[in-house]
PDB file of C-alpha atoms in Angstrom:
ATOM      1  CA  UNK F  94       0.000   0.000   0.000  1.00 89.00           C
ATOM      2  CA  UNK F  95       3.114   2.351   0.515  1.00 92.00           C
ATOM      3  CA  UNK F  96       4.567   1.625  -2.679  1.00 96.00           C
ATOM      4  CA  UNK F  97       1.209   2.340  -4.256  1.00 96.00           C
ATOM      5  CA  UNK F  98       1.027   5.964  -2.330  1.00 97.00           C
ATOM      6  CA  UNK F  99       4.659   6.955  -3.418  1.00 97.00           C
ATOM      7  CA  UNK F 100       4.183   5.843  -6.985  1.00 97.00           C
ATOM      8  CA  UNK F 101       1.198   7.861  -6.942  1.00 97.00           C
ATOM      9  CA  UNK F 102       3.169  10.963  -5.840  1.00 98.00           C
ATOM     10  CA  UNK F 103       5.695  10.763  -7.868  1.00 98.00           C
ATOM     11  CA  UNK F 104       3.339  10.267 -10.748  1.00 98.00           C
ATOM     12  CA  UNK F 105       2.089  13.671  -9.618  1.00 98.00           C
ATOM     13  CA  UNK F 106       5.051  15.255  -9.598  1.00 98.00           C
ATOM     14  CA  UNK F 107       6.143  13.956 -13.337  1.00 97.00           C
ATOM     15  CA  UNK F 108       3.074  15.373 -14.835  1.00 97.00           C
ATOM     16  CA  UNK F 109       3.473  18.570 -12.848  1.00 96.00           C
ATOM     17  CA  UNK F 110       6.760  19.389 -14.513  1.00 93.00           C
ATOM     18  CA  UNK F 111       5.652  17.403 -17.876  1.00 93.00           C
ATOM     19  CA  UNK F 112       2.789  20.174 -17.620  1.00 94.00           C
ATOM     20  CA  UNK F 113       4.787  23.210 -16.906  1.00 90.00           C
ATOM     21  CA  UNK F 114       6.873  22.272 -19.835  1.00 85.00           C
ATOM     22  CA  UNK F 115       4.264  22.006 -22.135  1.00 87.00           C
ATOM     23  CA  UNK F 116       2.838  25.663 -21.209  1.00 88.00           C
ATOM     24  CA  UNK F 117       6.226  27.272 -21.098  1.00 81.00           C
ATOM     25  CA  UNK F 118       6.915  25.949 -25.130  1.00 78.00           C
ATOM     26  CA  UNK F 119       3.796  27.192 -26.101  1.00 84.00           C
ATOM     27  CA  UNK F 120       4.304  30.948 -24.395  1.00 79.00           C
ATOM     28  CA  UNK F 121       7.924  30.505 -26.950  1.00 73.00           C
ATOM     29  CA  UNK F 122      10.136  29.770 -23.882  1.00 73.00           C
ATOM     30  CA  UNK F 123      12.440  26.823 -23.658  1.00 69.00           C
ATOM     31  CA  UNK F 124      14.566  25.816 -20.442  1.00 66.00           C
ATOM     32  CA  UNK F 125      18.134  25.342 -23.022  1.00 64.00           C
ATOM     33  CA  UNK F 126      17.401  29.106 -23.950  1.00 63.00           C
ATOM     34  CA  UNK F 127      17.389  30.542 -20.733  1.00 62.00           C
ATOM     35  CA  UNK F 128      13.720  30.859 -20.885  1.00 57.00           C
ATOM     36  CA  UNK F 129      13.591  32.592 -23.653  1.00 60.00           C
ATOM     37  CA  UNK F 130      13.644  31.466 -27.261  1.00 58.00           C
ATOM     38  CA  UNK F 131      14.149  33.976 -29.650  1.00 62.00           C
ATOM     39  CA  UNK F 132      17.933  35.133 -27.835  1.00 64.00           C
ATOM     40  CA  UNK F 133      19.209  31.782 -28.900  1.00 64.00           C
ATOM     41  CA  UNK F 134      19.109  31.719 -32.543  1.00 62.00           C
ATOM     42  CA  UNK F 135      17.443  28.269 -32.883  1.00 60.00           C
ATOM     43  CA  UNK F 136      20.752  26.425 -31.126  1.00 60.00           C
ATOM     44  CA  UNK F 137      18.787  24.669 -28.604  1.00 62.00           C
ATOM     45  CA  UNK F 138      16.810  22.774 -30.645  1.00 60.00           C
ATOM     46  CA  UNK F 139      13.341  25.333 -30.229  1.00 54.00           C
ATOM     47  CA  UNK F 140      12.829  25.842 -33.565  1.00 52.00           C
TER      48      UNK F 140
END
């Protein structure tokens, strides 16, 4: 039943960044940029 709760967590926790990445690439920002897309001249694969 532990196992179960902390799989369950850390589930949570995937699709809570998984989620924030998603938003964040559609406002044009991308974590290898600095945040910021358009500063990186398409380097980081954001293009």
């Amino acid at each position: 039943m532990g196992t179960a709760i902390v799989v369950l967590i850390l589930a949570a926790i995937v699709g809570a960044i998984v989620h924030s990445l998603v938003k964040a690439h559609k406002r044009g920002e991308h974590p290898a940029c600095g945040g910021d897309c358009g500063s990186c001249g398409g380097n980081c694969g954001c293009r």
